[in-house]
mmCIF file of C-alpha atoms in Angstrom:
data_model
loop_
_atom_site.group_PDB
_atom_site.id
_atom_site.type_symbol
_atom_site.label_atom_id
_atom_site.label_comp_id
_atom_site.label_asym_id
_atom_site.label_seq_id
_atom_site.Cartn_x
_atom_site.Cartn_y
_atom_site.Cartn_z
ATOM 1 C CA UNK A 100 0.000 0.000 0.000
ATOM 2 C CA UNK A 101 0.949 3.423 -0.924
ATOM 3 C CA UNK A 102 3.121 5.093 2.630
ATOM 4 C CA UNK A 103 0.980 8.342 1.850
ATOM 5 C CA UNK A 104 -2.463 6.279 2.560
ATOM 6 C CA UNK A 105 -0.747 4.075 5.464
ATOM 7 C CA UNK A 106 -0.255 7.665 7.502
ATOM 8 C CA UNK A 107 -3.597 9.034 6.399
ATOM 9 C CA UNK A 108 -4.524 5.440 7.862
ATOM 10 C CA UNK A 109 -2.159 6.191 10.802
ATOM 11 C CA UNK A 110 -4.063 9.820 11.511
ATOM 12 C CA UNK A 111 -7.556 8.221 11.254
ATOM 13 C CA UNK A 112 -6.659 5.704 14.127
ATOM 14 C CA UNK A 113 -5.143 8.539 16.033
ATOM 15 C CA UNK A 114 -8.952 10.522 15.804
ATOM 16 C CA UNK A 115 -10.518 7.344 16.919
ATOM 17 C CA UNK A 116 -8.103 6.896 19.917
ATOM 18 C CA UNK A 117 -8.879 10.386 21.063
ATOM 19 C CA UNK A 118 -12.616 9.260 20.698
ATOM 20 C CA UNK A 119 -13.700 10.604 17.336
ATOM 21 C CA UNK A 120 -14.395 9.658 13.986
ATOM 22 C CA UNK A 121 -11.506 7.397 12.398
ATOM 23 C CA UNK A 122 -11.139 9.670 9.668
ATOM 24 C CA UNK A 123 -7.642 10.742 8.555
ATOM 25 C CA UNK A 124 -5.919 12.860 5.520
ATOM 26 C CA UNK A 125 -2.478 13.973 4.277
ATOM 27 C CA UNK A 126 -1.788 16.658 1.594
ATOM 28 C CA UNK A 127 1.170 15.696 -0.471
ATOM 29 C CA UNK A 128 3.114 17.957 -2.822
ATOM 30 C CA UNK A 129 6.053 16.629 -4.492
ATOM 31 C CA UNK A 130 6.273 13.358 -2.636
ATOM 32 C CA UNK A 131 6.778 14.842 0.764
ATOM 33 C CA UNK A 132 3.207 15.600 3.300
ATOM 34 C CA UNK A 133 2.720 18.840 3.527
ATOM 35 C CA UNK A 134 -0.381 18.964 5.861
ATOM 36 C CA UNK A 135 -2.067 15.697 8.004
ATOM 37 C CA UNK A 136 -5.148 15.827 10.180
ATOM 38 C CA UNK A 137 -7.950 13.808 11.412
ATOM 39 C CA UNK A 138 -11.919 14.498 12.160
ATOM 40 C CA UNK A 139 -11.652 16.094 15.033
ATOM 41 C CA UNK A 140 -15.757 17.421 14.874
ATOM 42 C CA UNK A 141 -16.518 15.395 18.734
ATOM 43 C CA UNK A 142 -12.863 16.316 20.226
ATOM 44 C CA UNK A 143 -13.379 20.102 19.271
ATOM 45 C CA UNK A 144 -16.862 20.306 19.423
ATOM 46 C CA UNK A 145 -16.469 21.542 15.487
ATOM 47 C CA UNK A 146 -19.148 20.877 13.277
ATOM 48 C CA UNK A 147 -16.593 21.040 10.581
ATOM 49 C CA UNK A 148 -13.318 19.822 11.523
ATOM 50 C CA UNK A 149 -13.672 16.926 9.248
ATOM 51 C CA UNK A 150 -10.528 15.376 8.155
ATOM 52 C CA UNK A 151 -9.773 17.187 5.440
ATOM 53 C CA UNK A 152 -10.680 20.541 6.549
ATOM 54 C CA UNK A 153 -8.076 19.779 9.727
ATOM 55 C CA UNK A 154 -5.302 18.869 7.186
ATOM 56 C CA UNK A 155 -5.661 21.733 5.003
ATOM 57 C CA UNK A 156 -5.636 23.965 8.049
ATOM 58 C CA UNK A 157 -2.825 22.582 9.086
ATOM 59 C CA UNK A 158 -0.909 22.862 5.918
ATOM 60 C CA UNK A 159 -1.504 26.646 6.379
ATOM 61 C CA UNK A 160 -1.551 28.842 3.514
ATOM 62 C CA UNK A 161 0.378 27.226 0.604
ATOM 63 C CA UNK A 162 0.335 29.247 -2.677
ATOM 64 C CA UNK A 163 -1.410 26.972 -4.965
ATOM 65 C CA UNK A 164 -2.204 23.297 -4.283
ATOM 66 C CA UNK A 165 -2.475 22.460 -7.851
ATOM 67 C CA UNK A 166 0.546 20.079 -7.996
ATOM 68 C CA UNK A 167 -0.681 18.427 -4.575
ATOM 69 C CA UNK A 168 -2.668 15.239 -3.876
ATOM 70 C CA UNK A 169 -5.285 14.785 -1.118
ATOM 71 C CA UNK A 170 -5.467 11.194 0.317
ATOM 72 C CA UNK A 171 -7.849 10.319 2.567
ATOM 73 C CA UNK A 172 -9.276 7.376 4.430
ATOM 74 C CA UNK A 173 -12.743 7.615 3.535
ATOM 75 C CA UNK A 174 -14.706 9.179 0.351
ATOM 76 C CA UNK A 175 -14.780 12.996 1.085
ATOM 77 C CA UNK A 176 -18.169 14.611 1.412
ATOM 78 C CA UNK A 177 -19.568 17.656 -0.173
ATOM 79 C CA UNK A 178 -17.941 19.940 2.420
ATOM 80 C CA UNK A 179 -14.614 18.126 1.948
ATOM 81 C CA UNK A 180 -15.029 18.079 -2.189
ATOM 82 C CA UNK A 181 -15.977 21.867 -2.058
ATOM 83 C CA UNK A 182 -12.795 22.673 -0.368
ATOM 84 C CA UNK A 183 -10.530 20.562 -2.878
ATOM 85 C CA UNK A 184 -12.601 22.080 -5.715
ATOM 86 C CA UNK A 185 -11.927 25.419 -4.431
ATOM 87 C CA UNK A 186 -8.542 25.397 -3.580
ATOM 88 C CA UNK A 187 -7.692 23.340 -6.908
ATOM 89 C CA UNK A 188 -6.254 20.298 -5.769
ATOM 90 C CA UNK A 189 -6.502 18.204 -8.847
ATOM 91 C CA UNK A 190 -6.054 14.524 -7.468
ATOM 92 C CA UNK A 191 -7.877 13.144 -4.408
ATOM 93 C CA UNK A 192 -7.273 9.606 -3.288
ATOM 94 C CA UNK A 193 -9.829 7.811 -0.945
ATOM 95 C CA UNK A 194 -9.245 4.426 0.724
ATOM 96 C CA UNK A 195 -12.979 3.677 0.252
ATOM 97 C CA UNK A 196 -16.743 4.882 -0.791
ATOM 98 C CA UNK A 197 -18.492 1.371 0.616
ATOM 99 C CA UNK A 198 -19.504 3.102 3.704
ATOM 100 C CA UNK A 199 -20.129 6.834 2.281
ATOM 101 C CA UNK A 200 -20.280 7.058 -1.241
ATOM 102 C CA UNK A 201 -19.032 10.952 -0.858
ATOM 103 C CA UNK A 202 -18.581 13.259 -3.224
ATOM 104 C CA UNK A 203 -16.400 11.701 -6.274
ATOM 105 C CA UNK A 204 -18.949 12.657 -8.898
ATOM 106 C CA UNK A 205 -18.939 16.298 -7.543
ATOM 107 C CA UNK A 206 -15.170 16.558 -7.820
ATOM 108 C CA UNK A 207 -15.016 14.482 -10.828
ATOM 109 C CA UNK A 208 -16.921 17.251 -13.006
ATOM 110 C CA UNK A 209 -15.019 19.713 -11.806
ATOM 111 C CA UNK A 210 -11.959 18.045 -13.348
ATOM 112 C CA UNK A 211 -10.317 16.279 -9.948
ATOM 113 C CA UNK A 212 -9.150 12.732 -11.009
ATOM 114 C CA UNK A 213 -10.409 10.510 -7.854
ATOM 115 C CA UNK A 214 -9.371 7.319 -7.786
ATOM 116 C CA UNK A 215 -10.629 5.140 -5.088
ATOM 117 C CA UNK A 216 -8.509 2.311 -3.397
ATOM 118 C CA UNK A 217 -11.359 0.299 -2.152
ATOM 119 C CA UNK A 218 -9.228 -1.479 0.717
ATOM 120 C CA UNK A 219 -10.545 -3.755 2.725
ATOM 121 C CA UNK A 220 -8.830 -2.599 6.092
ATOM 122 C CA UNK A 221 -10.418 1.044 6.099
ATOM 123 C CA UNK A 222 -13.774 -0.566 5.121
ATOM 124 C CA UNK A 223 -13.568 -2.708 8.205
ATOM 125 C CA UNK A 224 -12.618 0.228 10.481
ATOM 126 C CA UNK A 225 -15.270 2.282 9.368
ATOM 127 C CA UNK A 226 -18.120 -0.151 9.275
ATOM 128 C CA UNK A 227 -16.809 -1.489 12.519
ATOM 129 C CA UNK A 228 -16.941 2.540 13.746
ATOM 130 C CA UNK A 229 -20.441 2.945 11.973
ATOM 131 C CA UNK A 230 -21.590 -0.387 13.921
ATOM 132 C CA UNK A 231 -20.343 0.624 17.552
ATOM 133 C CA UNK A 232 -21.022 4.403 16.970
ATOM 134 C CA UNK A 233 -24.341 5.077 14.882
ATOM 135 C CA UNK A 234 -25.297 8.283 16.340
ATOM 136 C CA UNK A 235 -21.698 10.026 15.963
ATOM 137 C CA UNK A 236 -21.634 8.591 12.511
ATOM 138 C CA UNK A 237 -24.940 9.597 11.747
ATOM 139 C CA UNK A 238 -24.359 13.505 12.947
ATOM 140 C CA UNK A 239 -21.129 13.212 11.222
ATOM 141 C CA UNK A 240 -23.128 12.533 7.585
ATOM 142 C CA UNK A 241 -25.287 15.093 8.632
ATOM 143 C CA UNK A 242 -28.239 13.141 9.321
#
């Protein structure tokens, strides 16, 4: 597996450790990580510290992010695809859409290749999450 997904992999374990959502994302430019986070939305008390909101944030202000790729553990949603579309990022790659299809047609007509990994391992830890915690899961989807 690709070392940029096994440390999104590593950040979404860290989120569910601290009790969240086991959610996690790197930024990469140039084959170095620029910016990592996790969801963070029940340690913060943020409706929208999802995991790709808390990496961008904490790649700060970058210039342009079109030569940068966005990994992440799980399909990003509309809030997640409306940053990358925004901010240009033109290659997103998600572990898996089994559990939350996302956003991938948004992002894909607004010319972001997504490719999705569909691995087993952050399938399992999701639906595991999904499982054990419905009603953080289900506030997380918005629902």
């Amino acid at each position: 597996m690709d070392q940029f997904m096994n440390e999104a992999i590593a950040e979404a374990k860290k989120g569910q450790a601290h009790g969240g959502i086991p959610i996690g994302s790197v930024l990469v430019r140039e084959g170095v990580v620029i910016g990592r986070g996790h969801n963070k939305r029940v340690q913060k008390n943020d409706p929208i510290l999802h995991a790709e909101i808390d990496c961008l944030r904490n790649a700060g202000r970058i210039g342009s992010y079109k030569n940068t790729v966005l990994y992440s553990t799980l399909m990003p949603c509309y809030l997640c695809a409306g940053a990358v579309v925004q901010f240009g990022i033109k290659k997103v790659i998600a572990a898996e859409s089994s559990n939350f299809a996302g956003a991938s047609e948004f992002m894909t007509a607004h010319g972001v290749e997504v490719v999705d990994l569909d691995l087993d391992s952050c399938k399992q830890m999701m639906s595991k999450f999904i499982h054990d915690q419905q009603h953080l899961w289900l506030e997380d989807i918005g629902q």
